[in-house]
Amino acid sequence: MEKASRMTKQRKLILDVLRSTKSHPTADWIYNQVRGEMPNISLGTVYRNLGVLKEKGEILELNYGSSFSRYDCNPENHYHLTCTKCERVFDLKIPIQKQLVKEVMDIDGHKVLDHRLEFYGICKECKKQEVN
Amino acid sequence: MEKASRMTKQRKLILDVLRSTKSHPTADWIYNQVRGEMPNISLGTVYRNLGVLKEKGEILELNYGSSFSRYDCNPENHYHLTCTKCERVFDLKIPIQKQLVKEVMDIDGHKVLDHRLEFYGICKECKKQEVN
DNA sequence: ATATTTGCAAAATTTTTGCTGGTCA
DNA sequence: TGACCAGCAAAAATTTTGCAAATAT
């Protein structure tokens, strides 16, 4: 059975901060935000709580294409585009591609439990500023 | 214009080691393999060369779903399945999903230059050993 | 009451970098 | 010959962990 867990002030604050932004922040960014409200919180606590929240399925850890993780308050699988110009990560509206899972099972014979799809390119906003 | 680059003994050996395996090894694994042949090579050199080879488009760096990178001697985009049981990474045969790129451009309005698709699950071999 | 969590600091892990001398083309 | 590269070792960057005190339920 699942381990008990408490909703401490720290954990709640971390979750609130993550839910209050549309960006996909790093642990360090979250740490700095949270410190505004709770100056003595430690970075270790932030990491531990992000880990717990991830285990409970309340958030996602994104560690794609860089040496550090970003976190996402939306635990449902969805896809992202990382802008190579401004480095921001955007949620995409395109639907989950369920047929891919079937395809991998049929063609490659593995049992698929999960998948991640990440795009890289120039975001809508940076595109406007591009000279042709 | 592009920077010149030399095929040093070290760089060649690193590339050969990477090309000789179907696994998707870490820098440290490559380092240890290469040391068998060239005991004085340094880990820094391995990292530097993997970086150069990646820049030249000869290999891929895979940094998805873990805290460290793996490397792939096949520089063409292709998809992987990471087995959550044996931790191995498998190349998949399913074709590149070009329509996804168009979908992201049409639905989300970003300019897509590249994409990565990673699957997680139980590989063909581990599946056999599973009890039902 | 007590299992869980915190803050702190130290350590672990993975990767990068400065420097000086060596080497490929 | 001269830009590029190697080895070494130290540092950087990110994340994890041990411990004693505090806290949520």
CSV table of C-alpha atoms (C1' of nucleotides) in Angstrom, one decimal:
chain,number,residue,atom,x,y,z
A,1,MET,CA,0.0,0.0,0.0
A,2,GLU,CA,0.9,3.6,-0.6
A,3,LYS,CA,3.0,5.5,1.9
A,4,ALA,CA,1.2,8.2,3.9
A,5,SER,CA,2.1,11.8,3.0
A,6,ARG,CA,1.4,15.1,4.6
A,7,MET,CA,0.5,18.3,2.9
A,8,THR,CA,3.0,20.5,4.7
A,9,LYS,CA,3.2,24.3,4.2
A,10,GLN,CA,6.3,23.8,2.1
A,11,ARG,CA,4.8,21.2,-0.1
A,12,LYS,CA,1.6,23.3,-0.6
A,13,LEU,CA,3.6,26.4,-1.4
A,14,ILE,CA,5.8,24.5,-3.9
A,15,LEU,CA,2.7,23.1,-5.6
A,16,ASP,CA,1.0,26.6,-5.6
A,17,VAL,CA,4.0,28.2,-7.2
A,18,LEU,CA,4.2,25.6,-9.9
A,19,ARG,CA,0.5,25.9,-10.6
A,20,SER,CA,0.6,29.6,-10.7
A,21,THR,CA,2.9,29.7,-13.7
A,22,LYS,CA,2.5,28.8,-17.3
A,23,SER,CA,6.2,28.4,-17.7
A,24,HIS,CA,7.9,25.0,-17.0
A,25,PRO,CA,10.2,26.0,-14.2
A,26,THR,CA,13.4,24.4,-12.9
A,27,ALA,CA,13.8,23.4,-9.3
A,28,ASP,CA,16.0,26.4,-8.7
A,29,TRP,CA,13.5,28.8,-10.1
A,30,ILE,CA,10.8,27.3,-7.9
A,31,TYR,CA,13.2,27.5,-4.9
A,32,ASN,CA,13.7,31.2,-5.5
A,33,GLN,CA,10.0,31.9,-5.9
A,34,VAL,CA,9.2,30.0,-2.7
A,35,ARG,CA,11.9,31.8,-0.8
A,36,GLY,CA,10.0,35.0,-1.2
A,37,GLU,CA,7.3,33.7,1.0
A,38,MET,CA,9.3,31.3,3.1
A,39,PRO,CA,12.9,32.5,3.3
A,40,ASN,CA,14.3,29.6,5.3
A,41,ILE,CA,13.1,26.8,3.0
A,42,SER,CA,16.0,24.8,1.6
A,43,LEU,CA,16.7,23.6,-1.9
A,44,GLY,CA,16.8,20.1,-0.6
A,45,THR,CA,13.3,20.4,0.5
A,46,VAL,CA,12.2,21.7,-2.9
A,47,TYR,CA,13.8,18.7,-4.6
A,48,ARG,CA,12.4,16.2,-2.1
A,49,ASN,CA,8.9,17.6,-2.5
A,50,LEU,CA,9.0,17.7,-6.2
A,51,GLY,CA,10.1,14.1,-6.1
A,52,VAL,CA,7.1,13.2,-3.8
A,53,LEU,CA,4.6,15.1,-5.9
A,54,LYS,CA,5.9,13.4,-9.0
A,55,GLU,CA,5.6,9.9,-7.3
A,56,LYS,CA,2.0,10.8,-6.4
A,57,GLY,CA,1.3,11.7,-10.0
A,58,GLU,CA,0.5,15.3,-9.3
A,59,ILE,CA,3.1,16.8,-11.4
A,60,LEU,CA,5.5,15.8,-14.3
A,61,GLU,CA,9.2,16.0,-14.4
A,62,LEU,CA,10.5,17.1,-17.8
A,63,ASN,CA,14.1,16.2,-18.4
A,64,TYR,CA,14.4,16.4,-22.2
A,65,GLY,CA,17.1,18.1,-24.1
A,66,SER,CA,19.0,19.7,-21.3
A,67,SER,CA,21.1,18.9,-18.3
A,68,PHE,CA,18.5,19.9,-15.7
A,69,SER,CA,14.8,19.1,-15.1
A,70,ARG,CA,11.8,21.3,-15.5
A,71,TYR,CA,8.5,20.7,-13.8
A,72,ASP,CA,5.0,20.8,-15.1
A,73,CYS,CA,1.9,21.1,-12.9
A,74,ASN,CA,-0.2,19.2,-15.5
A,75,PRO,CA,0.2,15.5,-14.8
A,76,GLU,CA,-1.7,14.4,-17.9
A,77,ASN,CA,0.6,13.5,-20.8
A,78,HIS,CA,0.9,16.3,-23.3
A,79,TYR,CA,3.5,17.5,-25.7
A,80,HIS,CA,5.8,20.4,-25.7
A,81,LEU,CA,7.7,22.6,-28.0
A,82,THR,CA,11.0,24.1,-26.8
A,83,CYS,CA,12.0,27.3,-28.6
A,84,THR,CA,15.6,27.2,-29.6
A,85,LYS,CA,15.7,31.0,-29.7
A,86,CYS,CA,14.0,32.1,-26.4
A,87,GLU,CA,14.5,28.7,-24.6
A,88,ARG,CA,10.9,28.7,-23.4
A,89,VAL,CA,8.8,25.5,-23.3
A,90,PHE,CA,5.3,25.6,-24.6
A,91,ASP,CA,2.4,23.3,-24.1
A,92,LEU,CA,0.9,22.0,-27.4
A,93,LYS,CA,-2.7,21.5,-28.3
A,94,ILE,CA,-2.2,18.6,-30.6
A,95,PRO,CA,-3.9,15.5,-29.2
A,96,ILE,CA,-2.2,12.5,-27.7
A,97,GLN,CA,-1.2,10.1,-30.5
A,98,LYS,CA,-2.6,6.8,-29.2
A,99,GLN,CA,-2.1,5.0,-32.4
A,100,LEU,CA,1.7,5.3,-31.9
A,101,VAL,CA,1.6,3.1,-28.9
A,102,LYS,CA,-0.2,0.4,-30.8
A,103,GLU,CA,2.2,0.8,-33.7
A,104,VAL,CA,5.2,0.2,-31.4
A,105,MET,CA,3.6,-2.9,-29.9
A,106,ASP,CA,2.7,-4.3,-33.3
A,107,ILE,CA,5.9,-3.4,-35.2
A,108,ASP,CA,8.5,-3.7,-32.5
A,109,GLY,CA,6.9,-6.1,-30.0
A,110,HIS,CA,7.5,-4.1,-26.9
A,111,LYS,CA,4.9,-3.3,-24.3
A,112,VAL,CA,4.4,0.4,-24.1
A,113,LEU,CA,3.3,2.0,-20.9
A,114,ASP,CA,4.1,5.7,-21.6
A,115,HIS,CA,5.6,8.0,-24.1
A,116,ARG,CA,7.0,11.5,-24.5
A,117,LEU,CA,6.9,13.7,-27.5
A,118,GLU,CA,9.0,16.8,-27.6
A,119,PHE,CA,9.3,19.3,-30.5
A,120,TYR,CA,12.1,21.8,-31.1
A,121,GLY,CA,11.9,24.9,-33.2
A,122,ILE,CA,11.0,28.6,-33.3
A,123,CYS,CA,7.9,29.5,-31.2
A,124,LYS,CA,5.0,31.6,-32.5
A,125,GLU,CA,6.4,34.7,-30.9
A,126,CYS,CA,10.0,34.5,-32.0
A,127,LYS,CA,8.8,33.7,-35.5
A,128,LYS,CA,7.3,37.2,-35.7
A,129,GLN,CA,10.6,38.8,-35.0
A,130,GLU,CA,12.5,36.7,-37.6
A,131,VAL,CA,13.8,38.6,-40.6
A,132,ASN,CA,13.4,36.8,-43.9
B,1,MET,CA,31.9,28.9,-41.7
B,2,GLU,CA,32.5,25.7,-39.9
B,3,LYS,CA,35.4,25.1,-37.6
B,4,ALA,CA,38.0,22.7,-38.8
B,5,SER,CA,38.3,19.4,-37.0
B,6,ARG,CA,40.8,16.6,-36.8
B,7,MET,CA,40.2,12.9,-36.7
B,8,THR,CA,42.5,12.2,-33.8
B,9,LYS,CA,43.2,8.7,-32.5
B,10,GLN,CA,41.1,9.4,-29.5
B,11,ARG,CA,38.1,10.7,-31.5
B,12,LYS,CA,38.3,7.8,-33.9
B,13,LEU,CA,38.4,5.3,-31.0
B,14,ILE,CA,35.4,6.9,-29.3
B,15,LEU,CA,33.5,6.8,-32.5
B,16,ASP,CA,34.5,3.2,-33.2
B,17,VAL,CA,33.4,2.1,-29.7
B,18,LEU,CA,30.1,3.9,-30.1
B,19,ARG,CA,29.5,2.3,-33.5
B,20,SER,CA,30.5,-1.2,-32.3
B,21,THR,CA,27.6,-1.4,-29.8
B,22,LYS,CA,23.9,-1.6,-30.3
B,23,SER,CA,23.4,-0.3,-26.7
B,24,HIS,CA,23.1,3.4,-26.2
B,25,PRO,CA,26.0,3.9,-23.8
B,26,THR,CA,26.7,6.7,-21.4
B,27,ALA,CA,29.9,8.8,-21.6
B,28,ASP,CA,31.3,6.9,-18.6
B,29,TRP,CA,30.7,3.5,-20.3
B,30,ILE,CA,32.4,4.7,-23.4
B,31,TYR,CA,35.3,6.1,-21.3
B,32,ASN,CA,35.8,2.7,-19.7
B,33,GLN,CA,35.7,0.8,-23.0
B,34,VAL,CA,38.1,3.2,-24.6
B,35,ARG,CA,40.5,3.0,-21.7
B,36,GLY,CA,41.0,-0.7,-22.5
B,37,GLU,CA,42.8,0.4,-25.6
B,38,MET,CA,44.1,3.7,-24.5
B,39,PRO,CA,44.6,3.8,-20.8
B,40,ASN,CA,45.7,7.4,-20.4
B,41,ILE,CA,42.7,8.9,-22.2
B,42,SER,CA,40.7,11.2,-19.9
B,43,LEU,CA,37.0,11.5,-19.3
B,44,GLY,CA,37.2,15.2,-20.3
B,45,THR,CA,38.5,14.1,-23.7
B,46,VAL,CA,35.6,11.7,-24.1
B,47,TYR,CA,33.1,14.4,-23.2
B,48,ARG,CA,34.8,16.9,-25.5
B,49,ASN,CA,34.8,14.5,-28.4
B,50,LEU,CA,31.2,13.4,-28.0
B,51,GLY,CA,30.3,17.1,-28.0
B,52,VAL,CA,32.3,17.7,-31.2
B,53,LEU,CA,30.8,14.6,-32.9
B,54,LYS,CA,27.4,15.8,-31.9
B,55,GLU,CA,28.0,19.2,-33.3
B,56,LYS,CA,29.1,17.7,-36.6
B,57,GLY,CA,25.9,15.7,-36.8
B,58,GLU,CA,27.7,12.3,-36.6
B,59,ILE,CA,26.0,11.1,-33.5
B,60,LEU,CA,23.0,11.9,-31.3
B,61,GLU,CA,22.9,12.8,-27.6
B,62,LEU,CA,20.0,11.3,-25.9
B,63,ASN,CA,19.1,12.9,-22.6
B,64,TYR,CA,15.5,11.9,-22.0
B,65,GLY,CA,14.2,10.5,-18.8
B,66,SER,CA,17.3,10.4,-16.8
B,67,SER,CA,19.9,12.5,-15.1
B,68,PHE,CA,22.7,11.6,-17.6
B,69,SER,CA,23.1,11.4,-21.3
B,70,ARG,CA,23.4,8.4,-23.6
B,71,TYR,CA,24.9,8.5,-27.0
B,72,ASP,CA,23.7,7.0,-30.3
B,73,CYS,CA,25.9,6.5,-33.3
B,74,ASN,CA,22.9,6.8,-35.7
B,75,PRO,CA,22.5,10.5,-36.3
B,76,GLU,CA,19.2,10.1,-38.2
B,77,ASN,CA,16.2,10.8,-36.1
B,78,HIS,CA,14.6,7.6,-34.9
B,79,TYR,CA,12.6,6.6,-31.9
B,80,HIS,CA,13.5,4.6,-28.8
B,81,LEU,CA,11.9,2.5,-26.1
B,82,THR,CA,13.4,2.5,-22.7
B,83,CYS,CA,12.7,-0.6,-20.7
B,84,THR,CA,11.7,0.3,-17.2
B,85,LYS,CA,12.7,-3.2,-16.1
B,86,CYS,CA,16.2,-3.7,-17.5
B,87,GLU,CA,16.9,0.0,-18.2
B,88,ARG,CA,18.1,-0.8,-21.7
B,89,VAL,CA,17.3,1.5,-24.6
B,90,PHE,CA,16.0,0.0,-27.9
B,91,ASP,CA,15.8,1.5,-31.4
B,92,LEU,CA,12.4,1.3,-32.8
B,93,LYS,CA,11.4,0.4,-36.4
B,94,ILE,CA,8.3,2.5,-36.6
B,95,PRO,CA,8.7,5.2,-39.2
B,96,ILE,CA,9.3,8.9,-38.6
B,97,GLN,CA,5.9,10.6,-38.0
B,98,LYS,CA,6.2,13.5,-40.4
B,99,GLN,CA,2.6,14.5,-40.1
B,100,LEU,CA,3.1,15.5,-36.5
B,101,VAL,CA,5.4,18.3,-37.5
B,102,LYS,CA,2.7,19.7,-39.8
B,103,GLU,CA,0.1,19.3,-37.1
B,104,VAL,CA,2.1,21.3,-34.6
B,105,MET,CA,2.6,24.1,-37.2
B,106,ASP,CA,-1.1,24.1,-38.2
B,107,ILE,CA,-2.7,23.7,-34.7
B,108,ASP,CA,-0.2,25.5,-32.5
B,109,GLY,CA,1.5,27.9,-34.9
B,110,HIS,CA,5.1,27.2,-34.0
B,111,LYS,CA,7.8,26.5,-36.5
B,112,VAL,CA,9.1,22.9,-35.9
B,113,LEU,CA,12.6,22.1,-36.8
B,114,ASP,CA,13.1,18.8,-35.0
B,115,HIS,CA,11.3,16.4,-32.7
B,116,ARG,CA,12.0,13.5,-30.3
B,117,LEU,CA,9.7,10.6,-29.5
B,118,GLU,CA,10.5,8.3,-26.6
B,119,PHE,CA,8.6,5.4,-25.3
B,120,TYR,CA,8.7,3.7,-21.9
B,121,GLY,CA,7.6,0.2,-21.1
B,122,ILE,CA,8.6,-3.4,-20.9
B,123,CYS,CA,10.8,-4.6,-23.7
B,124,LYS,CA,10.2,-7.7,-25.8
B,125,GLU,CA,12.7,-9.7,-23.7
B,126,CYS,CA,11.6,-8.7,-20.3
B,127,LYS,CA,8.0,-9.3,-21.3
B,128,LYS,CA,8.8,-13.0,-21.8
B,129,GLN,CA,9.9,-13.3,-18.2
B,130,GLU,CA,6.8,-11.6,-16.8
B,131,VAL,CA,4.4,-13.8,-14.8
B,132,ASN,CA,0.8,-13.2,-15.5
C,1,DA,C1',2.2,9.6,19.7
C,2,DT,C1',4.8,8.8,16.0
C,3,DA,C1',5.8,8.5,11.3
C,4,DT,C1',6.9,12.0,8.2
C,5,DT,C1',9.2,16.2,7.0
C,6,DT,C1',12.3,20.1,7.5
C,7,DG,C1',16.7,22.8,7.4
C,8,DC,C1',21.4,22.4,7.1
C,9,DA,C1',25.5,21.0,5.2
C,10,DA,C1',28.1,17.7,3.2
C,11,DA,C1',28.5,14.5,-0.6
C,12,DA,C1',27.4,12.4,-4.9
C,13,DT,C1',26.9,12.6,-9.8
C,14,DT,C1',27.5,14.2,-14.3
C,15,DT,C1',29.7,17.5,-17.2
C,16,DT,C1',32.7,21.5,-18.2
C,17,DT,C1',36.8,24.2,-18.2
C,18,DG,C1',41.8,26.3,-17.8
C,19,DC,C1',46.2,25.4,-18.7
C,20,DT,C1',50.3,23.6,-20.8
C,21,DG,C1',52.4,20.8,-23.8
C,22,DG,C1',51.7,17.7,-27.9
C,23,DT,C1',49.9,16.6,-32.6
C,24,DC,C1',47.3,16.3,-37.1
C,25,DA,C1',47.0,18.1,-41.7
D,1,DT,C1',53.6,25.7,-39.1
D,2,DG,C1',49.8,26.6,-36.6
D,3,DA,C1',45.1,25.8,-35.4
D,4,DC,C1',43.3,22.2,-33.0
D,5,DC,C1',43.5,18.8,-29.4
D,6,DA,C1',45.1,15.8,-25.3
D,7,DG,C1',45.7,14.9,-20.4
D,8,DC,C1',45.3,16.5,-15.9
D,9,DA,C1',43.0,18.3,-12.2
D,10,DA,C1',40.1,21.6,-10.4
D,11,DA,C1',35.5,23.6,-10.6
D,12,DA,C1',30.8,23.9,-12.0
D,13,DA,C1',26.1,22.5,-12.1
D,14,DT,C1',22.5,19.8,-10.6
D,15,DT,C1',20.6,16.6,-7.4
D,16,DT,C1',20.7,13.5,-3.3
D,17,DT,C1',21.4,12.3,1.4
D,18,DG,C1',22.4,11.9,6.8
D,19,DC,C1',21.0,13.7,10.8
D,20,DA,C1',18.8,16.0,14.7
D,21,DA,C1',14.9,18.9,15.6
D,22,DA,C1',10.2,20.1,14.3
D,23,DT,C1',5.5,19.1,12.7
D,24,DA,C1',1.1,17.1,10.7
D,25,DT,C1',-2.4,13.9,11.5
